[in-house]
Every structure is written in C-alpha cells, then in structure tokens.
Tab-separated table of C-alpha atoms in Angstrom:
chain	number	residue	atom	x	y	z
A	1149	MET	CA	-46.837	275.882	-50.222
A	1150	ALA	CA	-44.518	278.361	-49.397
A	1151	SER	CA	-43.746	279.063	-46.011
A	1152	LEU	CA	-45.555	281.731	-43.843
A	1153	ALA	CA	-42.348	283.966	-43.659
A	1154	SER	CA	-41.838	283.818	-47.606
A	1155	VAL	CA	-45.442	284.868	-48.319
A	1156	ILE	CA	-45.091	287.970	-45.945
A	1157	GLU	CA	-42.112	288.804	-47.508
A	1158	MET	CA	-43.184	288.612	-51.309
A	1159	LEU	CA	-46.246	291.166	-49.998
A	1160	VAL	CA	-44.001	293.253	-48.691
A	1161	LYS	CA	-41.936	293.027	-51.891
A	1162	ASN	CA	-44.787	293.495	-54.261
A	1163	GLU	CA	-43.913	290.366	-56.080
A	1164	ALA	CA	-45.810	290.865	-59.513
A	1165	SER	CA	-45.854	286.972	-59.120
A	1166	LEU	CA	-48.381	286.706	-55.972
A	1167	LYS	CA	-51.950	287.592	-56.878
A	1168	LYS	CA	-53.401	285.932	-53.120
A	1169	ALA	CA	-51.633	286.081	-50.218
A	1170	GLU	CA	-52.724	283.120	-47.707
A	1171	PHE	CA	-51.878	283.383	-43.979
A	1172	GLY	CA	-55.144	281.451	-42.804
A	1173	GLY	CA	-54.090	278.254	-43.713
A	1174	TYR	CA	-50.748	277.464	-41.843
A	1175	GLY	CA	-52.610	276.390	-38.473
A	1176	VAL	CA	-51.043	279.085	-36.192
A	1177	GLU	CA	-51.598	282.486	-35.285
A	1178	LEU	CA	-49.875	285.474	-36.211
A	1179	SER	CA	-47.797	287.582	-34.385
A	1180	ALA	CA	-48.186	291.371	-33.522
A	1181	SER	CA	-44.543	291.547	-35.625
A	1182	GLN	CA	-45.910	289.665	-38.413
A	1183	CYS	CA	-49.453	291.417	-38.492
A	1184	GLU	CA	-47.562	294.145	-38.743
A	1185	GLU	CA	-45.067	293.559	-41.896
A	1186	ILE	CA	-48.185	292.209	-43.483
A	1187	ALA	CA	-49.881	296.078	-42.718
A	1188	LYS	CA	-46.452	297.455	-44.465
A	1189	GLY	CA	-47.136	295.335	-47.486
A	1190	ILE	CA	-50.636	295.511	-48.000
A	1191	ALA	CA	-50.536	299.791	-47.912
A	1192	THR	CA	-47.862	299.381	-50.587
A	1193	ASN	CA	-48.559	296.598	-52.711
A	1194	THR	CA	-49.984	296.862	-56.097
A	1195	ASN	CA	-50.008	293.262	-57.144
A	1196	CYS	CA	-51.816	291.262	-54.713
A	1197	GLN	CA	-55.729	290.761	-55.408
A	1198	GLU	CA	-56.779	288.555	-52.518
A	1199	ILE	CA	-55.765	288.174	-48.996
A	1200	ASP	CA	-56.906	285.184	-46.617
A	1201	MET	CA	-56.243	286.249	-42.803
A	1202	ALA	CA	-58.845	284.157	-41.937
A	1203	ASN	CA	-58.713	282.386	-38.329
A	1204	CYS	CA	-55.003	284.060	-37.793
A	1205	GLY	CA	-55.568	285.184	-34.140
A	1206	VAL	CA	-55.391	288.622	-35.439
A	1207	GLU	CA	-55.888	290.983	-32.133
A	1208	SER	CA	-57.983	294.480	-32.413
A	1209	GLU	CA	-54.319	296.323	-32.302
A	1210	SER	CA	-53.007	294.420	-35.234
A	1211	GLY	CA	-56.423	294.857	-37.049
A	1212	GLN	CA	-56.155	298.648	-36.222
A	1213	LYS	CA	-52.848	298.793	-38.396
A	1214	ILE	CA	-54.238	296.899	-41.216
A	1215	VAL	CA	-57.319	298.960	-41.738
A	1216	ASP	CA	-54.863	301.712	-41.772
A	1217	ALA	CA	-52.877	300.061	-44.742
A	1218	LEU	CA	-56.443	299.213	-46.840
A	1219	ARG	CA	-56.760	303.071	-46.825
A	1220	SER	CA	-53.707	302.829	-49.278
A	1221	ASN	CA	-54.310	300.135	-50.984
A	1222	SER	CA	-56.350	300.222	-54.312
A	1223	THR	CA	-55.599	296.915	-56.069
A	1224	LEU	CA	-57.087	294.532	-53.437
A	1225	LYS	CA	-60.352	292.838	-54.442
A	1226	LYS	CA	-61.017	290.307	-51.819
A	1227	PHE	CA	-59.979	290.231	-47.727
A	1228	ASP	CA	-60.777	287.639	-45.645
A	1229	LEU	CA	-60.127	289.013	-41.652
A	1230	GLY	CA	-63.259	286.585	-40.580
A	1231	TYR	CA	-63.005	284.288	-37.153
A	1232	ASN	CA	-60.217	286.522	-35.651
A	1233	LYS	CA	-60.326	288.787	-32.443
A	1234	ILE	CA	-60.731	292.499	-33.648
A	1235	ASN	CA	-63.454	294.366	-31.653
A	1236	GLY	CA	-66.268	296.345	-33.055
A	1237	ASP	CA	-64.418	299.631	-32.871
A	1238	VAL	CA	-61.992	298.718	-35.494
A	1239	ILE	CA	-64.614	296.554	-37.716
A	1240	ALA	CA	-66.274	299.813	-37.502
A	1241	ASP	CA	-63.146	301.921	-38.600
A	1242	LEU	CA	-62.567	299.355	-41.401
A	1243	ALA	CA	-66.385	299.722	-42.946
A	1244	ASP	CA	-65.059	303.690	-42.657
A	1245	ALA	CA	-62.441	302.475	-44.774
A	1246	LEU	CA	-64.585	300.301	-46.940
A	1247	ALA	CA	-67.178	303.485	-47.644
A	1248	ASN	CA	-64.276	305.450	-49.852
A	1249	ASN	CA	-62.684	301.845	-51.425
A	1250	CYS	CA	-62.990	301.736	-55.196
A	1251	THR	CA	-61.637	297.869	-55.588
A	1252	LEU	CA	-62.598	295.763	-53.185
A	1253	GLU	CA	-65.425	293.466	-54.433
A	1254	GLU	CA	-65.680	290.615	-51.388
A	1255	VAL	CA	-64.750	291.301	-47.688
A	1256	LYS	CA	-65.169	288.766	-44.544
A	1257	ILE	CA	-65.490	290.404	-41.035
A	1258	HIS	CA	-67.894	287.636	-39.596
A	1259	ARG	CA	-67.715	285.715	-36.411
A	1260	GLN	CA	-65.159	287.868	-34.359
A	1261	SER	CA	-64.402	286.650	-30.938
A	1262	THR	CA	-67.105	289.396	-29.877
A	1263	ASP	CA	-69.894	291.460	-30.993
A	1264	TYR	CA	-69.382	294.365	-32.671
A	1265	GLY	CA	-71.912	296.157	-30.676
A	1266	ALA	CA	-75.096	297.754	-31.848
A	1267	GLY	CA	-73.420	301.358	-32.227
A	1268	ASN	CA	-70.720	299.742	-34.077
A	1269	GLU	CA	-73.490	297.611	-36.162
A	1270	ALA	CA	-75.158	301.333	-37.275
A	1271	LYS	CA	-71.651	302.266	-38.903
A	1272	ILE	CA	-70.810	299.289	-40.664
A	1273	ALA	CA	-74.277	299.388	-42.325
A	1274	GLN	CA	-73.222	303.372	-43.406
A	1275	LEU	CA	-70.797	302.426	-45.701
A	1276	TRP	CA	-73.626	301.561	-48.413
A	1277	ASP	CA	-74.019	305.190	-48.291
A	1278	LYS	CA	-70.644	305.660	-50.239
A	1279	ASN	CA	-69.319	302.131	-51.142
A	1280	THR	CA	-70.381	301.545	-55.001
A	1281	THR	CA	-67.906	298.507	-55.725
A	1282	LEU	CA	-68.252	296.047	-52.775
A	1283	THR	CA	-71.045	292.942	-54.133
A	1284	ARG	CA	-70.304	290.613	-50.867
A	1285	LEU	CA	-69.937	291.624	-47.248
A	1286	TYR	CA	-69.815	288.616	-45.015
A	1287	CYS	CA	-70.283	290.600	-41.111
A	1288	THR	CA	-72.341	289.224	-38.021
A	1289	MET	CA	-74.889	291.696	-37.340
A	1290	HIS	CA	-77.663	291.240	-34.702
A	1291	ASP	CA	-80.034	294.140	-35.910
A	1292	ARG	CA	-82.323	293.487	-38.283
A	1293	ARG	CA	-82.122	296.831	-39.865
A	1294	CYS	CA	-78.257	297.270	-40.681
A	1295	ASN	CA	-78.739	293.464	-42.210
A	1296	GLN	CA	-81.411	294.639	-44.352
A	1297	THR	CA	-79.542	297.511	-45.268
A	1298	CYS	CA	-76.134	295.461	-46.003
A	1299	THR	CA	-78.072	293.022	-48.007
A	1300	ALA	CA	-79.974	296.077	-50.038
A	1301	GLY	CA	-76.786	297.208	-50.471
A	1302	GLU	CA	-75.091	294.211	-51.774
A	1303	VAL	CA	-77.929	294.107	-54.262
A	1304	ARG	CA	-77.688	297.395	-55.605
A	1305	ASN	CA	-73.783	297.100	-55.970
A	1306	LYS	CA	-73.995	293.987	-57.838
A	1307	GLU	CA	-76.617	295.716	-60.516
A	1308	ILE	CA	-73.978	298.487	-60.727
A	1309	SER	CA	-71.437	295.905	-61.650
A	1310	ARG	CA	-73.874	294.844	-64.405
A	1311	ARG	CA	-74.517	297.914	-65.408
A	1312	LYS	CA	-70.737	298.928	-65.833
A	1313	ALA	CA	-70.015	295.999	-67.880
A	1314	SER	CA	-72.534	296.337	-70.266
A	1315	GLY	CA	-71.951	300.317	-70.788
A	1316	LYS	CA	-74.972	301.460	-69.100
A	1317	ASP	CA	-75.768	304.435	-66.845
A	1318	TRP	CA	-76.160	303.980	-63.063
A	1319	ILE	CA	-76.822	307.621	-62.115
A	1320	ASP	CA	-80.350	306.518	-60.048
A	1321	LEU	CA	-78.112	303.634	-58.010
A	1322	ASP	CA	-75.079	306.535	-57.529
A	1323	PRO	CA	-75.502	307.555	-53.785
A	1324	ALA	CA	-72.785	309.924	-54.646
A	1325	ARG	CA	-75.305	311.527	-57.332
A	1326	ARG	CA	-78.842	310.879	-55.355
A	1327	ASP	CA	-79.394	314.908	-55.605
A	1328	GLU	CA	-78.443	315.091	-59.261
A	1329	TYR	CA	-80.607	312.348	-60.222
A	1330	ALA	CA	-83.662	313.574	-58.273
A	1331	ALA	CA	-83.160	316.449	-60.039
A	1332	MET	CA	-83.182	315.167	-63.242
A	1333	MET	CA	-86.387	313.211	-62.391
A	1334	LYS	CA	-87.881	316.598	-61.475
A	1335	GLU	CA	-87.029	318.325	-64.349
A	1336	LYS	CA	-88.264	315.570	-66.761
A	1337	ARG	CA	-92.017	315.288	-64.430
A	1338	LEU	CA	-92.660	318.738	-65.068
A	1339	LYS	CA	-91.506	318.450	-68.962
A	1340	GLU	CA	-93.878	315.658	-69.342
A	1341	GLU	CA	-96.259	317.528	-67.330
A	1342	GLU	CA	-96.149	320.870	-69.439
A	1343	GLU	CA	-95.903	318.841	-72.374
A	1344	SER	CA	-99.261	317.197	-71.343
A	1345	LYS	CA	-101.374	320.092	-70.670
A	1346	ALA	CA	-100.359	321.803	-74.043
A	1347	ALA	CA	-101.281	318.472	-75.575
A	1348	ASN	CA	-104.823	318.530	-73.490
A	1349	ALA	CA	-105.571	322.118	-73.931
A	1350	PRO	CA	-108.193	323.139	-76.339
A	1351	ILE	CA	-107.138	324.583	-79.865
A	1352	SER	CA	-108.075	328.365	-79.700
A	1353	GLU	CA	-106.690	329.597	-83.154
A	1354	LYS	CA	-108.069	328.307	-86.623
A	1355	VAL	CA	-106.294	324.884	-88.057
A	1356	ALA	CA	-104.793	325.382	-91.370
A	1357	SER	CA	-106.653	323.051	-94.678
A	1358	THR	CA	-103.757	320.977	-95.924
A	1359	GLY	CA	-105.881	318.253	-97.193
A	1360	GLY	CA	-105.080	316.177	-93.981
A	1361	PRO	CA	-104.271	314.214	-92.220
A	1362	TYR	CA	-105.540	316.129	-89.283
A	1363	THR	CA	-105.117	315.279	-85.366
A	1364	TYR	CA	-107.836	313.905	-83.642
A	1365	LYS	CA	-107.793	317.100	-81.369
A	1366	GLN	CA	-107.926	319.060	-84.639
A	1367	LEU	CA	-110.987	317.264	-86.044
A	1368	THR	CA	-112.997	317.777	-82.753
A	1369	CYS	CA	-112.107	321.193	-81.739
A	1370	ALA	CA	-114.349	323.860	-81.622
A	1371	ALA	CA	-116.202	324.421	-85.235
A	1372	GLU	CA	-114.822	327.627	-85.789
A	1373	PHE	CA	-111.477	326.821	-85.440
A	1374	ARG	CA	-111.593	323.087	-87.565
A	1375	PRO	CA	-109.886	323.105	-91.163
A	1376	ASP	CA	-112.225	324.124	-94.020
A	1377	ASP	CA	-111.444	321.335	-95.880
A	1378	VAL	CA	-112.963	319.166	-93.698
A	1379	ASP	CA	-116.066	317.133	-94.769
A	1380	VAL	CA	-117.791	317.475	-91.222
A	1381	LYS	CA	-120.098	313.966	-92.335
A	1382	ASP	CA	-116.410	312.096	-92.452
A	1383	ARG	CA	-114.313	313.581	-90.367
A	1384	PRO	CA	-113.188	309.741	-89.233
A	1385	LYS	CA	-110.900	309.633	-92.920
A	1386	TYR	CA	-108.639	312.952	-91.968
A	1387	LEU	CA	-107.367	310.766	-89.367
A	1388	SER	CA	-103.810	309.115	-90.022
A	1389	ASP	CA	-104.125	305.299	-89.891
A	1390	ASP	CA	-102.463	305.085	-86.474
A	1391	ASP	CA	-104.159	307.557	-84.742
A	1392	PHE	CA	-107.471	305.873	-86.546
A	1393	LYS	CA	-106.517	302.757	-84.692
A	1394	GLU	CA	-105.662	304.317	-81.146
A	1395	VAL	CA	-109.210	306.113	-81.708
A	1396	PHE	CA	-111.802	303.363	-82.908
A	1397	GLY	CA	-109.622	300.422	-81.928
A	1398	MET	CA	-109.740	298.907	-85.211
A	1399	GLU	CA	-108.008	299.209	-88.883
A	1400	ARG	CA	-109.702	301.495	-91.063
A	1401	ALA	CA	-110.448	298.449	-93.634
A	1402	ASP	CA	-112.435	296.841	-90.405
A	1403	TYR	CA	-114.107	299.970	-89.909
A	1404	ASP	CA	-114.845	300.167	-93.758
A	1405	LYS	CA	-116.458	297.116	-93.823
A	1406	LEU	CA	-119.350	298.228	-90.666
A	1407	PRO	CA	-122.617	298.786	-91.588
A	1408	ASN	CA	-123.735	302.332	-91.983
A	1409	TRP	CA	-125.908	302.406	-88.634
A	1410	LYS	CA	-123.160	300.769	-86.943
A	1411	LYS	CA	-120.146	303.214	-88.408
A	1412	LEU	CA	-122.594	306.306	-87.028
A	1413	GLY	CA	-122.238	304.889	-83.580
A	1414	GLU	CA	-118.981	304.766	-83.618
A	1415	LYS	CA	-118.063	308.727	-84.790
A	1416	LYS	CA	-120.973	309.332	-82.130
A	1417	LYS	CA	-119.160	307.589	-79.322
A	1418	HIS	CA	-115.934	309.410	-80.509
A	1419	ASN	CA	-117.580	313.006	-81.312
A	1420	LEU	CA	-116.708	312.765	-84.832
A	1421	HIS	CA	-120.557	312.550	-86.282
C-alpha cells in the first residue's frame, strides 16, 4: 500500500496511474495542510475518478477548501466525505457545487459530527433542481420532505442515465428544459384537440363519388352530402376492412354469415341502415 504522502503527491502531480485516491484507510486524521494539498490536487487533477476521504477527521475549514476545489474538477465520478467533522453550512455549499457538476455519480456526505440543520437540508434538496448526473447521494437528513426529494432526484437521474446510454431523449426529465417540455406538450395537446374537433365536425359539403371505400363519417353524414354511388341499402360494404372491424367489432366474413335480420340490427345499431 502506497504511503499517504505519496498518494497526495500523485494526486497533486496528476499521475495518470492514479484512478482512485484512498485516504480513509490509513487510520489517521488528515491535517489541515494535508487537506489543503488534497484540495489543490482535486482542483487540477484530470485523471483520478474516485476519492475516499471517509472518517479522516476533516474539519469544516478544510472541508470548505475541498468544496471550492470540487467546483473546478470535471473528472471525479465518486467522492466520499462521510464520517467527518464538516458543518452544515459547508455541506450546503457542497450541494451548491454539486448542482452544477456534470461528472460525479456518487457522493457520500453522511454521518458528520453535527447535524446539517433544517435550512441546510433544504439547500441540499435544491441541488436536484439542476443536477442530472448524480445517481447516489448518501446524506443524513431529518426532514422527511428533503429525504423524499433526494430519493426522487436519484431515481430521476438513474432514468436519465439509462436513456442517455440507449440514445433516448430525456427532455421530460431535464429540469433545465422544464418550460420547453411544458410548451411542447401544450402545443401537442392543442394540435390533438384541433384534429379531434376536425375529425368530429359534421361533413358540410358533397363527398365525391370514387367507388369507395368511404369512411364511417362519410357514410353516416346527411344524405345530401353522401357520395352518389353509395347503395343506401348496403352501406357497410363501402367501409374499408379495418374500419368495418372497428365499427362492427367483427371481421367482414363473420358479418356476412349473420342472418339478414341480425345484419339489419347491426346496421341500425351503427346508423348504417
């Protein structure tokens, strides 16, 4: 196992071989100067993808430097700051940094020495208004609504990740495009309403005679507008096979097997007599 000093040095020097920096396995608390060096490394490193600083005795002042450094990092995917001594204000600032982060997928900030405080829990919950990449956030929350918000954010971002991987659109889940999606849905709804209104509007002009097939609407409109070549005694035969099945609920061949009295009943039932 590499020494603590060498791991810090590798992080600061941006060693390509360092993909995971583990500082929590040495059984010692990190000093303020060590945390400052780690923060410097985080700010400029472009190779390390995972950092473990769990249970390292990180104080709030050092935690703030790490948070500031995270704002500049665009490589890390996992970061563990759990079981430390970071106060709620710094944790809330970390949440603000996460709101604009596009690479971190898992973050642990749970079990600090003091509670975050109700106001800071609310600030943590607000990170989901922007972040779309974080799929797991370990945090110690006492407010039920904030907890629910965090859980919902994780579920949403996991779905976003799945859709991205499969090349599917996720505009309906993107908080940054919420207004755009709402406008798109409104436009779609209005278009459907217009199409439905047009489809249900009564025919008010003569339907040209083409020999068929004709739509159900064309065969049941006012007599003056129906095609001249329609045999009024046998209007069902002018329906397409698909329309016939939709109207009568049976295949044309099954209808043809019915006795005449039953055919007449079906035609009356659907206004085609």
